PDB file of C-alpha atoms and ligand atoms in Angstrom:
ATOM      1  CA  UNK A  19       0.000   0.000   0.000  1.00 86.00           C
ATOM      2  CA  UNK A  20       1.325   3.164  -0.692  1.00 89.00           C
ATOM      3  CA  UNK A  21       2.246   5.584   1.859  1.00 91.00           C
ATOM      4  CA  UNK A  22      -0.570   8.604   0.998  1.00 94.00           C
ATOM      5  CA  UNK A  23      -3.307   5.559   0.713  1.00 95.00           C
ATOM      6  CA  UNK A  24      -1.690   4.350   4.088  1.00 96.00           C
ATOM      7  CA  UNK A  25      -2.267   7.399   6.175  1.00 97.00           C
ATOM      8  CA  UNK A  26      -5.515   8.419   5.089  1.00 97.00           C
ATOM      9  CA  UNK A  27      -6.262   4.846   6.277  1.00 97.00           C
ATOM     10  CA  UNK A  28      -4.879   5.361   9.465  1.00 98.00           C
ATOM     11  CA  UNK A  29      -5.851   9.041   9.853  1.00 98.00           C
ATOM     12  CA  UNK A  30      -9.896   7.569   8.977  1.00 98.00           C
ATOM     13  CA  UNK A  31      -9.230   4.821  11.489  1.00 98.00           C
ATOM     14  CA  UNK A  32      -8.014   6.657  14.823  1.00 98.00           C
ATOM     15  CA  UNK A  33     -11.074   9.074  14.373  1.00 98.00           C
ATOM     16  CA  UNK A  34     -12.981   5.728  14.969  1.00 98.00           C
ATOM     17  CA  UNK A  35     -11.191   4.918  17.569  1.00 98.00           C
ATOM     18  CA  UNK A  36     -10.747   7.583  19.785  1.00 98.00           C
ATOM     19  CA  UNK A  37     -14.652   7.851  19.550  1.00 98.00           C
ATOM     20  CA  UNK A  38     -14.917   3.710  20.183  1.00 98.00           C
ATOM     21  CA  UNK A  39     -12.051   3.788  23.120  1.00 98.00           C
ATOM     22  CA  UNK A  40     -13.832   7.193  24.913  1.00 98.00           C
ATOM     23  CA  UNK A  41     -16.899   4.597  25.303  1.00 98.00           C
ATOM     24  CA  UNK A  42     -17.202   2.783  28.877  1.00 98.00           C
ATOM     25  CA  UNK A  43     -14.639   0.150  28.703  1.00 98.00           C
ATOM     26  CA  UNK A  44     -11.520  -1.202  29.711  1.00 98.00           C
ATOM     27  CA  UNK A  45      -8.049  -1.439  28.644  1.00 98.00           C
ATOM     28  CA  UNK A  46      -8.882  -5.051  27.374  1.00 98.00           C
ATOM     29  CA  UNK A  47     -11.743  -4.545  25.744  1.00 98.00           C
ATOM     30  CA  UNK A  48     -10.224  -1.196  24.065  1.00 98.00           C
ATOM     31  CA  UNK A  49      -7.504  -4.025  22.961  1.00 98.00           C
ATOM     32  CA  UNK A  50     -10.265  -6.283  21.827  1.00 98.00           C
ATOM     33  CA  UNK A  51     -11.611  -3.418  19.461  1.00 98.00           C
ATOM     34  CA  UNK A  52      -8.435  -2.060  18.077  1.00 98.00           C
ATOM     35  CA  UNK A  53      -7.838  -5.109  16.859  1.00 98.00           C
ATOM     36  CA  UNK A  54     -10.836  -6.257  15.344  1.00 98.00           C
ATOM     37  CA  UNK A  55     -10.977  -2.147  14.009  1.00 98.00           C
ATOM     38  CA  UNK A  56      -6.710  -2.828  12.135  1.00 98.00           C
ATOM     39  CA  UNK A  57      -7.499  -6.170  11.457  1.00 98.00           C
ATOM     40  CA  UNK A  58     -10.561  -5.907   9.089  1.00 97.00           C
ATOM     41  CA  UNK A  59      -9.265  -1.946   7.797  1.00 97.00           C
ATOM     42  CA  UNK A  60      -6.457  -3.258   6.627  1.00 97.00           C
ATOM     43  CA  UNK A  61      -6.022  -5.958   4.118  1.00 94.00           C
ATOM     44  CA  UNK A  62      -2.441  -6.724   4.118  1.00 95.00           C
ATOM     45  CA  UNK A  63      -2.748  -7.560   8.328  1.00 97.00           C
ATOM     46  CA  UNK A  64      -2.502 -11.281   8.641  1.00 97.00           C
ATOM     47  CA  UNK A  65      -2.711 -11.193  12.460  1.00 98.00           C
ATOM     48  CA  UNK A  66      -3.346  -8.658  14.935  1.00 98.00           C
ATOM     49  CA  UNK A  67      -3.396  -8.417  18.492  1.00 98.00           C
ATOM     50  CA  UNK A  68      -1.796  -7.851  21.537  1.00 98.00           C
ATOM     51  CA  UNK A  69       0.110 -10.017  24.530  1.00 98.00           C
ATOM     52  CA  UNK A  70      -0.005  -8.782  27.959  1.00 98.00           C
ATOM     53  CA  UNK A  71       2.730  -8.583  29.996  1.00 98.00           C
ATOM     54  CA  UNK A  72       2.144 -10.106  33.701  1.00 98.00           C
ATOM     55  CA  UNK A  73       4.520 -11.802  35.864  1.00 98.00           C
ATOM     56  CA  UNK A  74       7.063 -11.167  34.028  1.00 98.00           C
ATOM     57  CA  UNK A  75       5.486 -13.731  30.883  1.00 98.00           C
ATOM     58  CA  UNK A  76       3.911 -12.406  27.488  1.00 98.00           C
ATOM     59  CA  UNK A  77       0.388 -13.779  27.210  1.00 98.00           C
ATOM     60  CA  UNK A  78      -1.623 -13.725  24.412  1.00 98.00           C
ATOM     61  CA  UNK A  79      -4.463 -11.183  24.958  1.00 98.00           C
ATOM     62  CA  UNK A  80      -7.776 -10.212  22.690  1.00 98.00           C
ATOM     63  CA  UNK A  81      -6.375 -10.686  18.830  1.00 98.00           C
ATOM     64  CA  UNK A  82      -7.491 -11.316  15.380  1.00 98.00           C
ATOM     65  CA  UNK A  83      -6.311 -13.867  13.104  1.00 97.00           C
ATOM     66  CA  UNK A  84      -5.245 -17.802  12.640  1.00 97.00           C
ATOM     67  CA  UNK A  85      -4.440 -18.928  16.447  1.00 97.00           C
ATOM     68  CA  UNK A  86      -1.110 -17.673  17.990  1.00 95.00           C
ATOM     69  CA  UNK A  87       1.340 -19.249  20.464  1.00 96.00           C
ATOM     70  CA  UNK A  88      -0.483 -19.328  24.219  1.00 97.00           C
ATOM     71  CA  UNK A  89       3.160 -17.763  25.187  1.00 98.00           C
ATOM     72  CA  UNK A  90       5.618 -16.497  23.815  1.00 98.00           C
ATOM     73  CA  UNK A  91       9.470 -17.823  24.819  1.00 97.00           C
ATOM     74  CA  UNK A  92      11.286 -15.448  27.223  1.00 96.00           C
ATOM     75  CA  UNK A  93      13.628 -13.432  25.845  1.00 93.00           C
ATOM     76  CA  UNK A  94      13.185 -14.666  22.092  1.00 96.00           C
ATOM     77  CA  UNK A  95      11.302 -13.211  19.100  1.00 97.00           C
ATOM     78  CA  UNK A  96      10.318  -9.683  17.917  1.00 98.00           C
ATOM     79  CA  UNK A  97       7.907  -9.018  20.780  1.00 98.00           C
ATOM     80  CA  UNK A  98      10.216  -9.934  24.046  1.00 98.00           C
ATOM     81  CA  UNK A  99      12.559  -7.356  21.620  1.00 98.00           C
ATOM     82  CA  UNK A 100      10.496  -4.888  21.542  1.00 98.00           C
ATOM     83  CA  UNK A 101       9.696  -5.193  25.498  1.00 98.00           C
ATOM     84  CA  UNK A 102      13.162  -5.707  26.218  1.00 98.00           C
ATOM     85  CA  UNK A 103      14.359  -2.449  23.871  1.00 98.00           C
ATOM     86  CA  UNK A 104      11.593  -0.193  24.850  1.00 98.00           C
ATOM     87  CA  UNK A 105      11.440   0.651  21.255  1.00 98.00           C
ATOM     88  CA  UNK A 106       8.982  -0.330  18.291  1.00 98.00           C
ATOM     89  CA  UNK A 107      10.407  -3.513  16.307  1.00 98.00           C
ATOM     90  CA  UNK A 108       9.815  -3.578  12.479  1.00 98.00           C
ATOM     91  CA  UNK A 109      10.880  -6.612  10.990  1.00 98.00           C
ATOM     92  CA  UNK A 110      10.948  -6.350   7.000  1.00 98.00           C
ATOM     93  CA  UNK A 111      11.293  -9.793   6.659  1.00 98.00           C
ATOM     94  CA  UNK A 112      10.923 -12.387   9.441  1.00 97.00           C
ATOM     95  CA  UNK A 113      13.536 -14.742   8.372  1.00 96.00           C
ATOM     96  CA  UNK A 114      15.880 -12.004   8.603  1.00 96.00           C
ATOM     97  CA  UNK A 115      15.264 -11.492  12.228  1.00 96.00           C
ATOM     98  CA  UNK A 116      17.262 -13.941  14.686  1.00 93.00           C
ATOM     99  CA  UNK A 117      14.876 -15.857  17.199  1.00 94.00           C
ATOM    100  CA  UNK A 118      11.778 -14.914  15.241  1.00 96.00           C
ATOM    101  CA  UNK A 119       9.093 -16.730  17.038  1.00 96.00           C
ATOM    102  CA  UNK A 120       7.130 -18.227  13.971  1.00 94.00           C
ATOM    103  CA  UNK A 121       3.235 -18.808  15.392  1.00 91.00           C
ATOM    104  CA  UNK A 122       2.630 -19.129  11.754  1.00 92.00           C
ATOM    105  CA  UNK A 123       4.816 -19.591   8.820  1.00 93.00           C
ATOM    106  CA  UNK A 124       2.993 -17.633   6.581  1.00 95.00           C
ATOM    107  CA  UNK A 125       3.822 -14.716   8.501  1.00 95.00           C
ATOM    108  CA  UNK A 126       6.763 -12.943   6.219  1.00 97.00           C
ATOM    109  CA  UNK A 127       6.837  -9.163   7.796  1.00 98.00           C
ATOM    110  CA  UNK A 128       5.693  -7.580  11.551  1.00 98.00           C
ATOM    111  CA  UNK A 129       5.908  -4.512  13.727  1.00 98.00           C
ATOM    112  CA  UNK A 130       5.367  -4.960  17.525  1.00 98.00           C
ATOM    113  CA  UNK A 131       5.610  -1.803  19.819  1.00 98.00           C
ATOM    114  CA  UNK A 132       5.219  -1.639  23.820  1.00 98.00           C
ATOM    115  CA  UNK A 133       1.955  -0.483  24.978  1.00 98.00           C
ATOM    116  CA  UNK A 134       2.195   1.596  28.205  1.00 98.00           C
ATOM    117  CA  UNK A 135      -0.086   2.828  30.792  1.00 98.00           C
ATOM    118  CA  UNK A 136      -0.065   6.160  32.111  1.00 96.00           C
ATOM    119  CA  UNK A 137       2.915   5.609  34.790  1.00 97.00           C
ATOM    120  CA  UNK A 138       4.685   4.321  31.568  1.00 97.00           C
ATOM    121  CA  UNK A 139       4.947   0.599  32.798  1.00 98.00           C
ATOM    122  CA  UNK A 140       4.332  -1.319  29.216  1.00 98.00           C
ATOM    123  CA  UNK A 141       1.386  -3.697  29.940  1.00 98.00           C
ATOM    124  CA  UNK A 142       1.317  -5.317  26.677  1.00 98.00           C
ATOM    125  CA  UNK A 143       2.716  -5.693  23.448  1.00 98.00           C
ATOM    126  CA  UNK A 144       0.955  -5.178  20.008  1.00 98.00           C
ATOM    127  CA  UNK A 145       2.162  -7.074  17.556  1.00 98.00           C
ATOM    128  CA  UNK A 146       0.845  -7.522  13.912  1.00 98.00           C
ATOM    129  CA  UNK A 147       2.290  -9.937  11.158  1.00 98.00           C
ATOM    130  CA  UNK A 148       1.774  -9.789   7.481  1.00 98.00           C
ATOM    131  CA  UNK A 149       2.159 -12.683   4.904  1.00 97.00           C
ATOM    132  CA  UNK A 150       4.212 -10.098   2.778  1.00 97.00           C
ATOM    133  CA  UNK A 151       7.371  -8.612   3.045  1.00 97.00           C
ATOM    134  CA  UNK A 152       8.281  -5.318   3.736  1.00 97.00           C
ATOM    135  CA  UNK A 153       4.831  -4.233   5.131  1.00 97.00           C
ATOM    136  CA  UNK A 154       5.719  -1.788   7.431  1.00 98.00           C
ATOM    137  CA  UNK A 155       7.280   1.429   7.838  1.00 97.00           C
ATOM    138  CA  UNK A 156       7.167   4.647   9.764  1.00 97.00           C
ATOM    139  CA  UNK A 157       4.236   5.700   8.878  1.00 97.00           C
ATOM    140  CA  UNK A 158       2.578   2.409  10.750  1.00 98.00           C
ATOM    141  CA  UNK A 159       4.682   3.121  13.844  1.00 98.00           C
ATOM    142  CA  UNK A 160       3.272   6.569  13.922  1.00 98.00           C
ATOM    143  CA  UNK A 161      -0.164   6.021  13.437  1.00 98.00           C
ATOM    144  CA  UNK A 162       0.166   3.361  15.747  1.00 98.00           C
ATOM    145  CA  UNK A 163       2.119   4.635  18.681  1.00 98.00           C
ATOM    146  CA  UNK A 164      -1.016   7.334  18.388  1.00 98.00           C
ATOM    147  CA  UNK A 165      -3.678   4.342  18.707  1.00 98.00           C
ATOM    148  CA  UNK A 166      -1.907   1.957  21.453  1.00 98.00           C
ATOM    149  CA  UNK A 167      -2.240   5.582  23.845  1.00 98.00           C
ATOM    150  CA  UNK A 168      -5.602   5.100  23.310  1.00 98.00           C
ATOM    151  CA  UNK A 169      -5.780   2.500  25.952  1.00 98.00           C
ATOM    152  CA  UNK A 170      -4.769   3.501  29.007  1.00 97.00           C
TER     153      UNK A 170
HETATM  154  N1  SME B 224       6.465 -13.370  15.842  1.00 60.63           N
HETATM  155  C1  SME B 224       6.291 -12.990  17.216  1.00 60.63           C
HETATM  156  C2  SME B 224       5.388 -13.932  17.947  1.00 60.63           C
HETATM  157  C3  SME B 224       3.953 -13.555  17.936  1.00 60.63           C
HETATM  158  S1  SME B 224       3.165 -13.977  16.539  1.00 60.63           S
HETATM  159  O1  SME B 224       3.778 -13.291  15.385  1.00 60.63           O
HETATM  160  C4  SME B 224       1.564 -13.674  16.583  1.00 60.63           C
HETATM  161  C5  SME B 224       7.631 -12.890  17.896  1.00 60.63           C
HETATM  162  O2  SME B 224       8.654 -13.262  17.306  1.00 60.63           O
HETATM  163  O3  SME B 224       7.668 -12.442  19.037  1.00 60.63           O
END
């Protein structure tokens, strides 16, 4: 998708979030709809969701898509990176990417940023995969970062 195409998506979908996520709620069922709202917006997502951090472990929380490792291995993969880094992770091309946790294998590109609550201690980590390569770029961190404050 090309970038212009790309933000006006993104720009069209926060509206519709920040009106969904200012409903009664909580910070799992805000998940639960920004996932089912990137998932079925855009295409080229394969799977989208989030894992919550707790104890120390990376759960799977609310997501959309074919069904994703329970847990994810300490201290392996893009989204223990992205915890572990503090940092958004954007992986052009997952077998690229040493330790890539493979749920699926026709997952070929992924971003996964830290999602933090308003003390700043990340709770969770979104993470979406595509069955392309080279899906993501700045512009999804950017749009993104926006939509992930959305939760707490
Ligand atoms: N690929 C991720 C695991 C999660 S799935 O992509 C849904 C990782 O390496 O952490």
């Amino acid at each position: 998708m090309d970038k212009k195409k790309k933000e006006g998506r993104y720009q069209r979908m926060f509206k519709q979030l920040e009106e969904l996520c200012a409903k009664p709620g909580t910070p799992l069922s805000r998940m639960a709809t920004i996932a089912a709202v990137l998932h079925h917006k855009m295409d080229h997502f394969f799977w989208t969701g989030f894992y919550l951090y707790e104890n120390d472990r990376l759960i799977a929380g609310p997501y959309q898509g074919p069904v994703a490792c329970q847990e994810l291995e300490k201290h392996k993969g893009v989204c223990w990176a992205a915890l572990t880094g503090d940092r958004t992770v954007i992986v052009p091309d997952v077998t690229q990417f040493p330790g890539h946790i493979a749920c699926d294998a026709r997952s070929r590109s992924e971003i996964s940023a830290p999602v933090k609550d308003k003390n700043q201690h990340v709770k969770a980590i979104l993470d979406i995969d595509s069955a392309q390569i080279e899906q993501f770029d700045e512009v999804d961190e950017k749009y993104l970062k926006d939509i992930i404050k959305l939760i707490y």
